[in-house]
Coordinates of C-alpha atoms and ligand atoms in Angstrom, one line a residue:
M1 CA -11.4 -10.3 24.2
D2 CA -8.0 -11.3 23.0
I3 CA -5.0 -9.1 23.6
F4 CA -4.0 -6.9 20.5
N5 CA -1.6 -4.3 19.7
F6 CA -2.4 -1.2 17.9
Q7 CA 0.6 1.1 16.2
T8 CA 0.5 4.4 14.3
P9 CA 3.1 7.0 13.8
T10 CA 3.6 9.3 16.8
K11 CA 1.9 12.2 15.0
L12 CA -0.4 12.5 12.1
I13 CA -1.0 16.0 10.4
L14 CA -3.9 15.8 8.1
G15 CA -6.1 17.9 5.7
K16 CA -5.7 20.1 2.7
G17 CA -2.8 22.5 3.1
A18 CA -1.3 20.5 5.8
I19 CA 2.2 20.4 4.2
S20 CA 2.6 24.0 5.4
E21 CA 3.3 22.5 8.8
I22 CA 6.5 20.8 7.8
G23 CA 9.0 23.5 8.9
V24 CA 7.4 23.6 12.4
E25 CA 7.8 19.9 12.8
V26 CA 11.4 19.8 11.6
K27 CA 12.2 22.4 14.3
R28 CA 10.2 20.4 16.9
L29 CA 12.2 17.3 16.2
M30 CA 15.4 19.5 16.6
A31 CA 16.9 18.2 13.4
A32 CA 19.9 19.8 12.0
N33 CA 21.1 17.8 9.1
I34 CA 18.2 16.9 6.9
L35 CA 17.9 14.7 3.8
I36 CA 14.9 14.7 1.5
V37 CA 14.5 11.5 -0.4
T38 CA 12.3 11.6 -3.3
D39 CA 12.3 10.5 -6.9
K40 CA 12.6 12.2 -10.4
V41 CA 9.2 12.5 -11.2
I42 CA 8.4 14.4 -7.9
T43 CA 11.4 16.8 -8.6
Q44 CA 10.8 17.2 -12.4
T45 CA 7.0 17.9 -12.0
G46 CA 7.7 20.6 -9.6
L47 CA 5.6 19.0 -6.8
L48 CA 8.8 19.0 -4.5
Q49 CA 8.5 22.8 -4.4
K50 CA 5.4 22.7 -2.2
V51 CA 7.4 20.6 0.4
L52 CA 10.5 22.9 0.2
K53 CA 8.5 26.2 0.4
P54 CA 7.5 25.8 3.9
L55 CA 11.1 24.6 4.8
K56 CA 12.7 27.6 3.4
E57 CA 10.2 30.0 5.1
E58 CA 11.7 28.4 8.3
K59 CA 15.2 28.8 7.1
I60 CA 15.8 25.3 7.2
Q61 CA 18.8 23.7 5.1
F62 CA 18.5 20.4 3.5
D63 CA 20.0 18.1 0.9
I64 CA 18.0 16.2 -1.8
H65 CA 18.5 12.7 -3.3
D66 CA 15.8 12.0 -5.8
E67 CA 17.2 8.6 -7.2
V68 CA 14.5 6.3 -5.8
V69 CA 13.2 4.0 -8.6
P70 CA 9.7 2.5 -8.6
E71 CA 9.2 -0.8 -6.8
P72 CA 12.8 -0.4 -5.7
P73 CA 15.3 -3.4 -5.7
F74 CA 17.6 -3.6 -2.7
E75 CA 20.6 -2.4 -5.1
N76 CA 18.8 0.8 -5.4
L77 CA 18.6 1.1 -1.5
E78 CA 22.3 0.0 -1.1
E79 CA 23.5 2.8 -3.7
L80 CA 21.5 5.3 -1.8
A81 CA 22.8 4.1 1.5
N82 CA 26.5 4.3 0.3
K83 CA 26.0 8.0 -0.9
I84 CA 24.7 9.2 2.3
E85 CA 27.2 7.2 4.5
G86 CA 29.1 9.4 6.9
K87 CA 27.0 12.6 6.0
G88 CA 25.4 12.5 9.7
Y89 CA 21.9 13.1 8.8
D90 CA 19.7 13.1 11.6
L91 CA 16.2 13.6 9.9
L92 CA 15.0 11.9 6.6
I93 CA 11.9 13.4 4.9
G94 CA 10.3 10.9 2.5
V95 CA 8.3 12.7 -0.3
G96 CA 6.5 10.5 -3.1
G97 CA 4.4 7.4 -3.6
G98 CA 4.7 4.1 -1.8
S99 CA 8.1 3.2 -3.3
V100 CA 9.9 6.4 -2.1
L101 CA 8.3 6.2 1.4
D102 CA 9.4 2.6 1.8
A103 CA 12.9 3.5 0.6
A104 CA 13.1 6.4 3.1
K105 CA 11.8 3.9 5.9
A106 CA 14.5 1.5 5.0
L107 CA 17.4 4.1 4.6
S108 CA 16.4 5.3 8.1
I109 CA 17.1 1.7 9.6
M110 CA 20.1 1.1 7.4
M111 CA 21.8 4.2 8.8
T112 CA 21.8 2.7 12.3
N113 CA 21.8 -1.2 11.9
G114 CA 24.9 -1.5 9.8
E115 CA 23.8 -5.0 8.3
D116 CA 23.1 -6.1 4.7
I117 CA 19.4 -5.0 4.1
R118 CA 18.6 -8.6 3.1
D119 CA 19.4 -9.7 6.7
L120 CA 16.6 -7.5 7.8
V121 CA 13.9 -8.9 5.8
G122 CA 11.1 -10.7 7.7
T123 CA 9.2 -9.6 11.0
N124 CA 11.1 -7.8 13.8
K125 CA 14.7 -8.4 12.4
V126 CA 15.6 -4.9 12.9
K127 CA 17.5 -4.5 16.3
T128 CA 18.1 -0.8 16.5
P129 CA 15.7 2.2 15.9
G130 CA 16.6 4.4 12.9
I131 CA 16.9 8.0 12.5
P132 CA 13.6 9.9 12.7
T133 CA 11.5 10.2 9.5
I134 CA 8.8 12.5 8.2
L135 CA 6.8 10.9 5.5
V136 CA 4.8 12.8 3.0
P137 CA 2.7 10.8 0.5
T138 CA 1.9 12.2 -2.9
T139 CA -0.6 9.3 -4.0
S140 CA -3.6 8.0 -2.2
G141 CA -2.8 4.4 -1.9
T142 CA -0.2 2.5 -0.2
G143 CA -0.7 3.9 3.3
S144 CA 3.1 3.4 3.7
E145 CA 3.1 6.6 5.7
V146 CA 1.4 4.8 8.6
T147 CA 2.7 1.3 8.5
S148 CA 5.5 -0.9 9.8
N149 CA 6.2 -2.4 6.4
A150 CA 8.6 -1.8 3.6
I151 CA 8.6 -3.9 0.4
F152 CA 11.5 -4.4 -2.0
T153 CA 12.4 -6.5 -5.0
D154 CA 15.2 -8.9 -4.6
N155 CA 16.8 -9.0 -8.1
R156 CA 18.8 -12.2 -7.3
D157 CA 15.5 -14.2 -7.2
K158 CA 13.0 -11.7 -8.6
V159 CA 10.8 -12.1 -5.5
K160 CA 9.3 -9.2 -3.6
K161 CA 10.4 -9.2 0.1
G162 CA 9.0 -7.1 3.2
I163 CA 10.7 -5.9 6.1
V164 CA 8.5 -5.5 9.1
S165 CA 9.3 -3.6 12.1
P166 CA 7.8 -0.9 14.5
Y167 CA 11.1 1.0 13.9
L168 CA 9.8 1.7 10.4
L169 CA 7.0 4.0 11.5
P170 CA 7.7 7.7 11.1
A171 CA 7.9 10.2 13.7
V172 CA 5.5 12.3 11.7
A173 CA 3.1 11.6 8.7
I174 CA 1.8 14.7 6.8
V175 CA -1.0 13.8 4.6
D176 CA -2.3 16.7 2.5
A177 CA -4.6 15.9 -0.4
E178 CA -3.5 18.8 -2.3
L179 CA -0.1 16.9 -3.1
T180 CA -2.2 14.3 -5.0
Y181 CA -4.2 16.6 -7.2
T182 CA -1.8 16.1 -10.2
V183 CA -1.6 12.2 -10.2
P184 CA -2.6 11.1 -13.5
P185 CA -5.8 9.0 -13.8
A186 CA -4.3 5.5 -14.5
V187 CA -2.1 6.0 -11.1
T188 CA -5.1 7.3 -9.3
A189 CA -7.1 4.1 -10.2
A190 CA -4.4 1.5 -9.5
T191 CA -3.3 3.2 -6.2
G192 CA -7.0 3.8 -5.1
M193 CA -7.7 0.3 -5.6
D194 CA -4.7 -0.8 -3.6
A195 CA -6.0 1.3 -0.7
L196 CA -9.5 -0.3 -1.1
V197 CA -7.8 -3.7 -1.0
H198 CA -6.0 -2.8 2.0
A199 CA -9.2 -1.9 3.7
I200 CA -11.2 -4.9 2.6
E201 CA -8.4 -7.4 3.6
A202 CA -7.8 -5.6 6.9
Y203 CA -11.6 -5.8 7.7
T204 CA -11.8 -9.7 6.7
S205 CA -8.5 -10.5 8.3
V206 CA -8.5 -13.1 11.0
K207 CA -6.5 -10.5 13.2
A208 CA -9.3 -7.8 12.8
N209 CA -10.7 -6.2 15.9
D210 CA -13.2 -3.7 16.8
L211 CA -10.6 -1.0 16.5
T212 CA -9.4 -1.9 12.9
D213 CA -13.0 -2.7 11.9
G214 CA -14.1 0.9 12.4
I215 CA -11.2 2.4 10.7
A216 CA -11.4 -0.2 7.8
L217 CA -15.2 0.3 7.1
Q218 CA -14.8 4.0 6.9
A219 CA -11.9 3.6 4.4
I220 CA -14.3 1.4 2.5
K221 CA -16.9 3.9 2.4
L222 CA -14.7 6.9 1.6
I223 CA -12.8 5.1 -1.3
S224 CA -16.0 3.4 -2.9
R225 CA -17.9 6.8 -3.0
S226 CA -15.1 8.8 -4.5
L227 CA -12.7 6.7 -6.5
R228 CA -14.4 7.1 -9.8
Q229 CA -14.6 10.9 -9.5
A230 CA -11.0 11.1 -8.4
V231 CA -9.9 9.3 -11.6
Y232 CA -12.3 10.8 -14.1
D233 CA -13.0 14.4 -12.7
K234 CA -9.7 16.0 -12.4
H235 CA -11.2 19.1 -10.8
N236 CA -13.1 17.1 -8.2
E237 CA -11.3 18.4 -4.9
K238 CA -13.7 16.6 -2.7
A239 CA -13.0 13.1 -4.3
R240 CA -9.3 13.8 -3.6
I241 CA -9.8 14.6 -0.1
D242 CA -11.8 11.4 0.5
M243 CA -9.2 9.4 -1.3
S244 CA -6.5 10.9 0.7
M245 CA -8.2 10.3 4.1
G246 CA -9.6 6.9 2.9
S247 CA -6.1 5.4 2.0
L248 CA -4.8 6.9 5.3
L249 CA -7.4 4.9 7.3
A250 CA -7.0 2.0 5.2
G251 CA -3.2 2.0 5.9
I252 CA -3.8 2.3 9.6
S253 CA -6.3 -0.6 9.5
F254 CA -4.0 -2.9 7.6
G255 CA -1.0 -1.8 9.5
N256 CA -2.5 -3.3 12.5
A257 CA -4.8 -6.1 11.1
G258 CA -2.8 -7.1 8.2
V259 CA -3.6 -7.9 4.6
G260 CA -4.2 -11.3 3.0
A261 CA -4.2 -13.5 0.1
V262 CA -4.8 -10.7 -2.6
H263 CA -1.4 -9.3 -1.6
A264 CA 0.3 -12.5 -1.3
L265 CA -0.9 -13.7 -4.6
A266 CA 0.1 -10.1 -6.1
Y267 CA 3.7 -10.7 -5.0
P268 CA 5.0 -13.0 -7.8
L269 CA 3.3 -10.8 -10.3
G270 CA 5.4 -7.8 -9.2
G271 CA 8.7 -9.7 -8.8
K272 CA 8.8 -11.7 -12.0
F273 CA 6.2 -9.9 -14.3
K274 CA 6.9 -6.2 -13.1
V275 CA 3.3 -5.6 -12.5
P276 CA 2.9 -2.5 -10.4
H277 CA 1.8 -3.3 -7.0
G278 CA -1.7 -1.3 -7.3
V279 CA -2.5 -3.0 -10.7
A280 CA -1.8 -6.5 -9.4
N281 CA -3.9 -6.1 -6.4
S282 CA -6.8 -4.6 -8.4
L283 CA -6.7 -7.3 -10.9
L284 CA -6.6 -10.2 -8.4
L285 CA -9.2 -8.7 -5.8
V286 CA -12.4 -10.1 -7.4
Y287 CA -10.9 -13.5 -7.9
V288 CA -9.5 -13.9 -4.2
I289 CA -12.7 -12.4 -2.9
R290 CA -14.8 -14.7 -4.8
Y291 CA -12.9 -17.6 -3.0
N292 CA -12.8 -15.8 0.4
L293 CA -16.6 -15.0 0.4
V294 CA -18.0 -18.0 1.9
A295 CA -15.7 -17.8 5.0
N296 CA -17.3 -14.6 6.4
L297 CA -20.7 -13.9 4.7
Q298 CA -21.6 -11.3 7.5
K299 CA -18.4 -9.2 7.0
F300 CA -18.6 -9.5 3.2
A301 CA -22.4 -8.2 3.5
E302 CA -21.3 -5.3 5.7
I303 CA -18.5 -4.4 3.0
A304 CA -21.4 -4.5 0.2
E305 CA -23.4 -2.0 2.2
A306 CA -20.2 0.2 2.8
M307 CA -19.8 0.3 -1.0
G308 CA -23.2 1.6 -1.6
E309 CA -24.9 -1.7 -2.6
R310 CA -28.8 -1.9 -1.8
L311 CA -29.4 -5.0 0.3
E312 CA -33.1 -4.8 1.3
G313 CA -34.7 -8.1 1.1
L314 CA -31.6 -10.0 0.0
S315 CA -30.3 -13.2 2.2
L316 CA -26.9 -12.8 3.9
R317 CA -25.4 -14.9 1.0
E318 CA -27.0 -12.7 -1.6
A319 CA -25.8 -9.6 0.3
A320 CA -22.2 -11.0 0.5
D321 CA -22.4 -11.7 -3.3
R322 CA -23.2 -7.8 -3.8
A323 CA -19.8 -7.0 -2.4
L324 CA -18.2 -9.2 -5.3
F325 CA -20.2 -7.4 -7.8
A326 CA -19.3 -4.0 -6.5
M327 CA -15.7 -4.7 -6.6
A328 CA -16.0 -6.2 -10.1
T329 CA -17.9 -3.1 -11.3
L330 CA -15.5 -0.8 -9.8
S331 CA -12.6 -2.5 -11.4
K332 CA -14.3 -2.5 -14.8
D333 CA -15.5 1.3 -14.5
L334 CA -11.6 2.2 -13.8
G335 CA -10.5 0.2 -16.8
I336 CA -8.3 -2.2 -14.6
P337 CA -7.1 -5.2 -16.6
S338 CA -9.0 -8.1 -15.7
S339 CA -6.8 -10.8 -17.1
L340 CA -3.2 -12.0 -16.3
R341 CA -2.5 -12.7 -19.9
E342 CA -2.4 -8.9 -20.5
F343 CA 0.9 -9.1 -18.5
G344 CA 2.4 -11.9 -20.5
V345 CA 1.4 -14.7 -17.9
S346 CA 0.6 -18.0 -19.4
E347 CA -0.7 -21.3 -18.0
D348 CA 2.9 -22.7 -17.7
D349 CA 3.7 -19.8 -15.2
I350 CA 0.9 -20.9 -12.8
L351 CA 2.3 -23.6 -10.8
A352 CA 5.7 -21.6 -9.9
M353 CA 3.7 -18.4 -9.1
A354 CA 1.3 -20.5 -6.8
Q355 CA 4.2 -22.2 -5.0
E356 CA 5.9 -18.8 -4.5
A357 CA 2.7 -17.1 -3.3
S358 CA 2.1 -20.2 -0.9
Q359 CA 5.3 -19.4 1.0
I360 CA 4.1 -16.0 2.1
D361 CA 2.6 -17.2 5.5
R362 CA 3.1 -13.7 6.9
L363 CA 0.0 -12.6 4.8
L364 CA -1.8 -16.0 4.1
N365 CA -2.1 -16.4 7.9
N366 CA -4.4 -13.4 8.0
N367 CA -6.6 -14.6 5.3
P368 CA -10.1 -15.4 6.2
R369 CA -10.1 -18.7 4.3
W370 CA -7.3 -21.2 4.2
L371 CA -5.5 -21.7 0.8
T372 CA -3.0 -24.4 -0.5
V373 CA -0.9 -24.3 -3.7
K374 CA -4.0 -26.1 -5.3
E375 CA -6.4 -23.3 -4.5
I376 CA -4.1 -20.7 -5.3
E377 CA -3.4 -22.2 -8.6
Q378 CA -7.3 -22.3 -9.3
I379 CA -7.5 -18.4 -8.5
Y380 CA -4.7 -17.7 -10.8
R381 CA -6.0 -19.9 -13.5
E382 CA -9.6 -17.9 -13.2
A383 CA -7.6 -14.6 -13.3
L384 CA -5.8 -15.9 -16.5
E385 CA -9.3 -16.3 -18.1
G386 CA -10.5 -13.0 -17.1
L387 CA -13.7 -11.8 -15.7
A388 CA -15.6 -14.1 -17.9
A389 CA -14.7 -16.9 -15.4
L390 CA -16.6 -15.3 -12.7
T391 CA -20.0 -15.8 -14.4
K392 CA -19.5 -19.6 -14.8
Ligands
FE2_1 FE1 -1.0 -2.8 -1.2

């Protein structure tokens, strides 16, 4: 067996009502000067109160910054870092979706590394551990609370850029499904599909191993059986709990096995066309998987089974095809846009997008099938035509 690393946060606290533990955790970490990092949606909808209540019960004082913007640019981080400089915070609590959690992770290392945030882009560029963080997700999707990645937009070249470092892992992740109950259907659909993409890409990554496989496959099962209900039945608590656990497991698996071409091809859509991360991944999923399928028929057949497809009597090739069918059907059921044209992309944009995506070796190197600019262009072209292209 090859040698592999497996990393998770030091402590995970999971389950309905888990947020009630946050005050105890803050005391355990012996933090005295605490900053809560969040966004306006979380403060204005009252969701933050669910986090503040157990802190107040433990008589813990804190400051709040709620100025993280969606898909945050580096400038947003720099503004936040300037505001908190010199305040001596010794614990950051991130409460929100992936954008907020990524911002909290980055602020933690910015406070101790003293470098331009752009110089920390890439893998293992961060030299000094950040101040400790507690991360509390309020969507079921990004898995940011358990990964060593943080993704930002560089407004200078309109490109999404990632910081990858074990120092981004939090001291504690608290994953409480109750905090996701009020997420609107479209966000539940996009973030839920992002989580499914994490699990599928981790399961088929060339860096996958038995440990990440078991976790990824369980994530695929939970998400596939519950995402429709989580989107369409707002009272379905069990579906929300499945999604919460599913996205956590997906995060742990891709945090170690990596993600591949779906994420790489989604980057230019986010940077230039401002397509939200979850939507970009969901849209591209079927087109990329159609290309990847032949590289690992066995694993795609196993994904089909985990997604609830009946495989009796099918050949391995036919069984793998059922995975593609299951993904396309799920996207359609959730009303995910199926064509890049819906976001203003045209044929003229494809070459530049393909060239940009082809540079993201960090992700493409994990993909089960090798891609060059030519293949990436072809995948984008199919995505431009919409799902009809898949039946050709
Ligand atoms: Fe993602």
